[in-house]
């Protein structure tokens, strides 16, 4: 510890007197009154205008832990990097969460939830550390820091501002005043007394008991440029005063846990539980090897991709849920739970190393999900998607809801044998295009048996039930000495342009007499 600063000097160093004492903050943000075991979590994105699949993955863990424990899930915007345009970027986050059914509860008591609006809180905590000699104002310029870094590298030392390199560690009040009178704005640095030769132990909820070397760096708490906090300091203040119990974050933060523990200890605050999640990996299409998702190469790394392509957002949640909660799929197949929200995930079982994201597996979850939907929900989802993301063609397909409903009802009446070829809303409309005259492409390659088609038209009656209809086809086959299937194939291709379709009788019923007649005549 060093000697603490006077209140006057603290006010000058921070640019203004701190607004609160620690006791006042403790009172302003009271402990939460929640049932035993309730988890308080937060999703804390830095708004970049882009929501990664990894963001959604860790947000899902946060939300699920709070949801299943009757806790609280918050959204906190980490916008201390003021260089960025954040309004639109925050909109993207909020919108994405809503589309995935992830709702947050930002209770006013613990706000504000934008870090840029919490300056008074950070400055009040920084003041306390300055007061008791745990922090100091540092006047190193960028050039000086660059120089220190170069020298450290040349000498083979660890880089950073620590020990003898922390030139202002023991700055006196008079020297501080001199710098301030000069018009310099300091950063506020931690006065670290950690020893990297010693280790501290802590328990990571996913990784178990772990020891890490103590931190000896005098890291920046408050930046000189805008007097906003660094990630580390904001994490300390916010997760304490928002009364967060479980901090879920990427493994890239694992390296700074020692620093975070040090700060919590200095303040005498209870350490939150940490869950450091692994990144999401994929199998590279070219090399066949597992690797991290890439922003540049992988469109599916951007959550917006799934919305634009019309993937059922619930299916993506189901699949991500299965990655982070091994055992979920089994429970669902057994019928023990209906969906991921009903499954109790075990924090300890969250994968420790690269969870593998595979679009083929997602397809399976999507097919299952759509297969289990009611026709009316399916129609609603497809139409909502088309109206928001679709092109003119797709919008036209959903304009007549009754026709769309009839088309999508085909092969959905037997719960044991529901068709499983729908994967996305977009692809669903794609495979059904032939039902719309504007989109139907006649098959000009196929060799129709015109006599067969003519014979069918002669006896065709839309009011026939399925047996009557089929008996007519059998008769035609007999008459022309061909197989029943050949007759059906001629009709199928004439109506759809394709050799592979769902149930032919249903197609005719949905298309109606006029359309069927017209298409068969066209083929003839
Ligand atoms: N803003 C940080 C990020 O987006 C938050 C990390 C955390 O959850 O503590 O990576």
JSON list of C-alpha atoms in Angstrom, two decimals, residues 244-387:
[
{"chain": "A", "resi": 244, "resn": "UNK", "atom": "CA", "xyz": [-24.24, -10.73, -10.08]},
{"chain": "A", "resi": 245, "resn": "UNK", "atom": "CA", "xyz": [-23.66, -14.25, -8.74]},
{"chain": "A", "resi": 246, "resn": "UNK", "atom": "CA", "xyz": [-22.36, -15.94, -11.91]},
{"chain": "A", "resi": 247, "resn": "UNK", "atom": "CA", "xyz": [-20.11, -14.30, -14.48]},
{"chain": "A", "resi": 248, "resn": "UNK", "atom": "CA", "xyz": [-20.28, -16.21, -17.75]},
{"chain": "A", "resi": 249, "resn": "UNK", "atom": "CA", "xyz": [-17.66, -15.05, -20.21]},
{"chain": "A", "resi": 250, "resn": "UNK", "atom": "CA", "xyz": [-15.29, -16.26, -22.90]},
{"chain": "A", "resi": 251, "resn": "UNK", "atom": "CA", "xyz": [-12.10, -18.13, -22.12]},
{"chain": "A", "resi": 252, "resn": "UNK", "atom": "CA", "xyz": [-10.07, -15.12, -23.31]},
{"chain": "A", "resi": 253, "resn": "UNK", "atom": "CA", "xyz": [-10.79, -13.58, -19.90]},
{"chain": "A", "resi": 254, "resn": "UNK", "atom": "CA", "xyz": [-9.31, -16.50, -18.04]},
{"chain": "A", "resi": 255, "resn": "UNK", "atom": "CA", "xyz": [-5.84, -14.94, -18.15]},
{"chain": "A", "resi": 256, "resn": "UNK", "atom": "CA", "xyz": [-6.95, -11.95, -16.10]},
{"chain": "A", "resi": 257, "resn": "UNK", "atom": "CA", "xyz": [-8.81, -13.74, -13.32]},
{"chain": "A", "resi": 258, "resn": "UNK", "atom": "CA", "xyz": [-5.90, -13.21, -10.91]},
{"chain": "A", "resi": 259, "resn": "UNK", "atom": "CA", "xyz": [-6.27, -9.47, -11.35]},
{"chain": "A", "resi": 260, "resn": "UNK", "atom": "CA", "xyz": [-10.01, -9.66, -10.81]},
{"chain": "A", "resi": 261, "resn": "UNK", "atom": "CA", "xyz": [-9.66, -11.71, -7.65]},
{"chain": "A", "resi": 262, "resn": "UNK", "atom": "CA", "xyz": [-7.07, -9.23, -6.40]},
{"chain": "A", "resi": 263, "resn": "UNK", "atom": "CA", "xyz": [-9.45, -6.31, -6.91]},
{"chain": "A", "resi": 264, "resn": "UNK", "atom": "CA", "xyz": [-12.42, -8.04, -5.28]},
{"chain": "A", "resi": 265, "resn": "UNK", "atom": "CA", "xyz": [-10.21, -8.89, -2.30]},
{"chain": "A", "resi": 266, "resn": "UNK", "atom": "CA", "xyz": [-8.96, -5.31, -2.01]},
{"chain": "A", "resi": 267, "resn": "UNK", "atom": "CA", "xyz": [-12.51, -4.07, -1.78]},
{"chain": "A", "resi": 268, "resn": "UNK", "atom": "CA", "xyz": [-13.44, -6.85, 0.61]},
{"chain": "A", "resi": 269, "resn": "UNK", "atom": "CA", "xyz": [-16.20, -7.93, -1.77]},
{"chain": "A", "resi": 270, "resn": "UNK", "atom": "CA", "xyz": [-17.47, -11.42, -2.40]},
{"chain": "A", "resi": 271, "resn": "UNK", "atom": "CA", "xyz": [-16.04, -12.92, -5.56]},
{"chain": "A", "resi": 272, "resn": "UNK", "atom": "CA", "xyz": [-18.68, -13.95, -8.13]},
{"chain": "A", "resi": 273, "resn": "UNK", "atom": "CA", "xyz": [-18.64, -17.49, -9.52]},
{"chain": "A", "resi": 274, "resn": "UNK", "atom": "CA", "xyz": [-16.84, -17.61, -12.84]},
{"chain": "A", "resi": 275, "resn": "UNK", "atom": "CA", "xyz": [-17.85, -19.70, -15.81]},
{"chain": "A", "resi": 276, "resn": "UNK", "atom": "CA", "xyz": [-15.28, -19.38, -18.57]},
{"chain": "A", "resi": 277, "resn": "UNK", "atom": "CA", "xyz": [-16.79, -20.86, -21.70]},
{"chain": "A", "resi": 278, "resn": "UNK", "atom": "CA", "xyz": [-14.91, -22.39, -24.59]},
{"chain": "A", "resi": 279, "resn": "UNK", "atom": "CA", "xyz": [-15.15, -20.85, -28.02]},
{"chain": "A", "resi": 280, "resn": "UNK", "atom": "CA", "xyz": [-17.42, -22.38, -30.61]},
{"chain": "A", "resi": 281, "resn": "UNK", "atom": "CA", "xyz": [-15.52, -24.33, -33.25]},
{"chain": "A", "resi": 282, "resn": "UNK", "atom": "CA", "xyz": [-16.46, -25.78, -36.59]},
{"chain": "A", "resi": 283, "resn": "UNK", "atom": "CA", "xyz": [-14.97, -28.31, -38.97]},
{"chain": "A", "resi": 284, "resn": "UNK", "atom": "CA", "xyz": [-13.20, -26.46, -41.74]},
{"chain": "A", "resi": 285, "resn": "UNK", "atom": "CA", "xyz": [-14.74, -27.41, -45.10]},
{"chain": "A", "resi": 286, "resn": "UNK", "atom": "CA", "xyz": [-11.38, -27.49, -46.84]},
{"chain": "A", "resi": 287, "resn": "UNK", "atom": "CA", "xyz": [-9.03, -29.04, -44.32]},
{"chain": "A", "resi": 288, "resn": "UNK", "atom": "CA", "xyz": [-11.54, -31.18, -42.44]},
{"chain": "A", "resi": 289, "resn": "UNK", "atom": "CA", "xyz": [-9.93, -29.98, -39.20]},
{"chain": "A", "resi": 290, "resn": "UNK", "atom": "CA", "xyz": [-11.64, -28.45, -36.18]},
{"chain": "A", "resi": 291, "resn": "UNK", "atom": "CA", "xyz": [-11.00, -24.73, -35.86]},
{"chain": "A", "resi": 292, "resn": "UNK", "atom": "CA", "xyz": [-12.45, -21.57, -34.32]},
{"chain": "A", "resi": 293, "resn": "UNK", "atom": "CA", "xyz": [-15.28, -19.82, -36.11]},
{"chain": "A", "resi": 294, "resn": "UNK", "atom": "CA", "xyz": [-14.02, -16.96, -38.20]},
{"chain": "A", "resi": 295, "resn": "UNK", "atom": "CA", "xyz": [-15.72, -13.64, -38.69]},
{"chain": "A", "resi": 296, "resn": "UNK", "atom": "CA", "xyz": [-14.37, -13.39, -42.20]},
{"chain": "A", "resi": 297, "resn": "UNK", "atom": "CA", "xyz": [-14.84, -16.92, -43.51]},
{"chain": "A", "resi": 298, "resn": "UNK", "atom": "CA", "xyz": [-17.99, -18.17, -41.81]},
{"chain": "A", "resi": 299, "resn": "UNK", "atom": "CA", "xyz": [-21.29, -16.45, -42.53]},
{"chain": "A", "resi": 300, "resn": "UNK", "atom": "CA", "xyz": [-22.91, -18.53, -39.76]},
{"chain": "A", "resi": 301, "resn": "UNK", "atom": "CA", "xyz": [-20.68, -16.81, -37.22]},
{"chain": "A", "resi": 302, "resn": "UNK", "atom": "CA", "xyz": [-23.01, -13.83, -37.52]},
{"chain": "A", "resi": 303, "resn": "UNK", "atom": "CA", "xyz": [-26.32, -14.44, -35.81]},
{"chain": "A", "resi": 304, "resn": "UNK", "atom": "CA", "xyz": [-28.07, -12.26, -38.42]},
{"chain": "A", "resi": 305, "resn": "UNK", "atom": "CA", "xyz": [-27.31, -14.99, -40.96]},
{"chain": "A", "resi": 306, "resn": "UNK", "atom": "CA", "xyz": [-29.78, -17.36, -39.30]},
{"chain": "A", "resi": 307, "resn": "UNK", "atom": "CA", "xyz": [-32.53, -14.79, -39.39]},
{"chain": "A", "resi": 308, "resn": "UNK", "atom": "CA", "xyz": [-31.87, -13.78, -42.98]},
{"chain": "A", "resi": 309, "resn": "UNK", "atom": "CA", "xyz": [-31.77, -17.39, -44.16]},
{"chain": "A", "resi": 310, "resn": "UNK", "atom": "CA", "xyz": [-34.93, -18.19, -42.24]},
{"chain": "A", "resi": 311, "resn": "UNK", "atom": "CA", "xyz": [-33.63, -20.79, -39.82]},
{"chain": "A", "resi": 312, "resn": "UNK", "atom": "CA", "xyz": [-36.12, -21.45, -37.04]},
{"chain": "A", "resi": 313, "resn": "UNK", "atom": "CA", "xyz": [-34.54, -19.50, -34.19]},
{"chain": "A", "resi": 314, "resn": "UNK", "atom": "CA", "xyz": [-35.94, -21.98, -31.68]},
{"chain": "A", "resi": 315, "resn": "UNK", "atom": "CA", "xyz": [-34.13, -24.83, -33.44]},
{"chain": "A", "resi": 316, "resn": "UNK", "atom": "CA", "xyz": [-30.85, -22.94, -33.15]},
{"chain": "A", "resi": 317, "resn": "UNK", "atom": "CA", "xyz": [-31.51, -22.50, -29.43]},
{"chain": "A", "resi": 318, "resn": "UNK", "atom": "CA", "xyz": [-32.28, -26.21, -29.14]},
{"chain": "A", "resi": 319, "resn": "UNK", "atom": "CA", "xyz": [-29.05, -27.11, -30.87]},
{"chain": "A", "resi": 320, "resn": "UNK", "atom": "CA", "xyz": [-26.89, -24.64, -28.92]},
{"chain": "A", "resi": 321, "resn": "UNK", "atom": "CA", "xyz": [-28.63, -25.90, -25.80]},
{"chain": "A", "resi": 322, "resn": "UNK", "atom": "CA", "xyz": [-27.57, -29.41, -26.67]},
{"chain": "A", "resi": 323, "resn": "UNK", "atom": "CA", "xyz": [-23.96, -28.29, -27.12]},
{"chain": "A", "resi": 324, "resn": "UNK", "atom": "CA", "xyz": [-23.82, -26.59, -23.75]},
{"chain": "A", "resi": 325, "resn": "UNK", "atom": "CA", "xyz": [-25.96, -29.08, -21.88]},
{"chain": "A", "resi": 326, "resn": "UNK", "atom": "CA", "xyz": [-24.83, -32.57, -22.88]},
{"chain": "A", "resi": 327, "resn": "UNK", "atom": "CA", "xyz": [-27.69, -34.96, -22.21]},
{"chain": "A", "resi": 328, "resn": "UNK", "atom": "CA", "xyz": [-30.40, -32.62, -23.40]},
{"chain": "A", "resi": 329, "resn": "UNK", "atom": "CA", "xyz": [-30.98, -34.41, -26.70]},
{"chain": "A", "resi": 330, "resn": "UNK", "atom": "CA", "xyz": [-31.43, -37.72, -24.93]},
{"chain": "A", "resi": 331, "resn": "UNK", "atom": "CA", "xyz": [-33.91, -36.25, -22.46]},
{"chain": "A", "resi": 332, "resn": "UNK", "atom": "CA", "xyz": [-35.86, -34.74, -25.31]},
{"chain": "A", "resi": 333, "resn": "UNK", "atom": "CA", "xyz": [-35.93, -37.92, -27.39]},
{"chain": "A", "resi": 334, "resn": "UNK", "atom": "CA", "xyz": [-37.15, -39.81, -24.33]},
{"chain": "A", "resi": 335, "resn": "UNK", "atom": "CA", "xyz": [-39.94, -37.27, -24.03]},
{"chain": "A", "resi": 336, "resn": "UNK", "atom": "CA", "xyz": [-38.81, -36.21, -20.54]},
{"chain": "A", "resi": 337, "resn": "UNK", "atom": "CA", "xyz": [-38.82, -32.56, -21.62]},
{"chain": "A", "resi": 338, "resn": "UNK", "atom": "CA", "xyz": [-40.51, -30.70, -24.46]},
{"chain": "A", "resi": 339, "resn": "UNK", "atom": "CA", "xyz": [-37.81, -28.16, -25.15]},
{"chain": "A", "resi": 340, "resn": "UNK", "atom": "CA", "xyz": [-34.54, -26.75, -23.85]},
{"chain": "A", "resi": 341, "resn": "UNK", "atom": "CA", "xyz": [-36.27, -24.34, -21.49]},
{"chain": "A", "resi": 342, "resn": "UNK", "atom": "CA", "xyz": [-37.72, -27.28, -19.60]},
{"chain": "A", "resi": 343, "resn": "UNK", "atom": "CA", "xyz": [-34.39, -29.05, -19.26]},
{"chain": "A", "resi": 344, "resn": "UNK", "atom": "CA", "xyz": [-32.26, -28.39, -16.21]},
{"chain": "A", "resi": 345, "resn": "UNK", "atom": "CA", "xyz": [-28.73, -27.74, -17.40]},
{"chain": "A", "resi": 346, "resn": "UNK", "atom": "CA", "xyz": [-25.80, -28.39, -15.08]},
{"chain": "A", "resi": 347, "resn": "UNK", "atom": "CA", "xyz": [-23.30, -25.52, -15.05]},
{"chain": "A", "resi": 348, "resn": "UNK", "atom": "CA", "xyz": [-20.49, -27.98, -14.35]},
{"chain": "A", "resi": 349, "resn": "UNK", "atom": "CA", "xyz": [-21.15, -29.82, -17.59]},
{"chain": "A", "resi": 350, "resn": "UNK", "atom": "CA", "xyz": [-20.69, -26.87, -19.94]},
{"chain": "A", "resi": 351, "resn": "UNK", "atom": "CA", "xyz": [-17.94, -27.96, -22.35]},
{"chain": "A", "resi": 352, "resn": "UNK", "atom": "CA", "xyz": [-14.47, -26.86, -21.34]},
{"chain": "A", "resi": 353, "resn": "UNK", "atom": "CA", "xyz": [-12.94, -26.95, -24.77]},
{"chain": "A", "resi": 354, "resn": "UNK", "atom": "CA", "xyz": [-14.18, -26.00, -28.22]},
{"chain": "A", "resi": 355, "resn": "UNK", "atom": "CA", "xyz": [-17.86, -26.83, -28.51]},
{"chain": "A", "resi": 356, "resn": "UNK", "atom": "CA", "xyz": [-18.37, -28.02, -32.07]},
{"chain": "A", "resi": 357, "resn": "UNK", "atom": "CA", "xyz": [-20.97, -26.27, -34.18]},
{"chain": "A", "resi": 358, "resn": "UNK", "atom": "CA", "xyz": [-22.07, -28.25, -37.19]},
{"chain": "A", "resi": 359, "resn": "UNK", "atom": "CA", "xyz": [-24.61, -26.95, -39.71]},
{"chain": "A", "resi": 360, "resn": "UNK", "atom": "CA", "xyz": [-25.61, -30.54, -40.60]},
{"chain": "A", "resi": 361, "resn": "UNK", "atom": "CA", "xyz": [-26.59, -31.17, -36.98]},
{"chain": "A", "resi": 362, "resn": "UNK", "atom": "CA", "xyz": [-28.49, -27.91, -36.93]},
{"chain": "A", "resi": 363, "resn": "UNK", "atom": "CA", "xyz": [-30.41, -29.21, -39.95]},
{"chain": "A", "resi": 364, "resn": "UNK", "atom": "CA", "xyz": [-31.51, -32.21, -37.95]},
{"chain": "A", "resi": 365, "resn": "UNK", "atom": "CA", "xyz": [-32.73, -30.03, -35.10]},
{"chain": "A", "resi": 366, "resn": "UNK", "atom": "CA", "xyz": [-34.53, -27.77, -37.57]},
{"chain": "A", "resi": 367, "resn": "UNK", "atom": "CA", "xyz": [-36.27, -30.69, -39.30]},
{"chain": "A", "resi": 368, "resn": "UNK", "atom": "CA", "xyz": [-37.38, -32.11, -35.98]},
{"chain": "A", "resi": 369, "resn": "UNK", "atom": "CA", "xyz": [-38.55, -28.72, -34.81]},
{"chain": "A", "resi": 370, "resn": "UNK", "atom": "CA", "xyz": [-40.55, -27.92, -37.92]},
{"chain": "A", "resi": 371, "resn": "UNK", "atom": "CA", "xyz": [-41.89, -31.46, -38.05]},
{"chain": "A", "resi": 372, "resn": "UNK", "atom": "CA", "xyz": [-43.41, -31.00, -34.62]},
{"chain": "A", "resi": 373, "resn": "UNK", "atom": "CA", "xyz": [-45.07, -27.65, -35.41]},
{"chain": "A", "resi": 374, "resn": "UNK", "atom": "CA", "xyz": [-48.79, -27.26, -36.03]},
{"chain": "A", "resi": 375, "resn": "UNK", "atom": "CA", "xyz": [-49.65, -26.17, -39.56]},
{"chain": "A", "resi": 376, "resn": "UNK", "atom": "CA", "xyz": [-50.90, -22.82, -38.35]},
{"chain": "A", "resi": 377, "resn": "UNK", "atom": "CA", "xyz": [-47.67, -22.10, -36.49]},
{"chain": "A", "resi": 378, "resn": "UNK", "atom": "CA", "xyz": [-45.67, -23.18, -39.49]},
{"chain": "A", "resi": 379, "resn": "UNK", "atom": "CA", "xyz": [-47.67, -20.89, -41.77]},
{"chain": "A", "resi": 380, "resn": "UNK", "atom": "CA", "xyz": [-47.26, -18.01, -39.34]},
{"chain": "A", "resi": 381, "resn": "UNK", "atom": "CA", "xyz": [-43.51, -18.48, -39.09]},
{"chain": "A", "resi": 382, "resn": "UNK", "atom": "CA", "xyz": [-42.99, -18.79, -42.82]},
{"chain": "A", "resi": 383, "resn": "UNK", "atom": "CA", "xyz": [-45.15, -15.73, -43.52]},
{"chain": "A", "resi": 384, "resn": "UNK", "atom": "CA", "xyz": [-43.50, -13.62, -40.83]},
{"chain": "A", "resi": 385, "resn": "UNK", "atom": "CA", "xyz": [-40.10, -14.49, -42.19]},
{"chain": "A", "resi": 386, "resn": "UNK", "atom": "CA", "xyz": [-41.07, -13.80, -45.81]},
{"chain": "A", "resi": 387, "resn": "UNK", "atom": "CA", "xyz": [-42.59, -10.45, -44.96]}
]
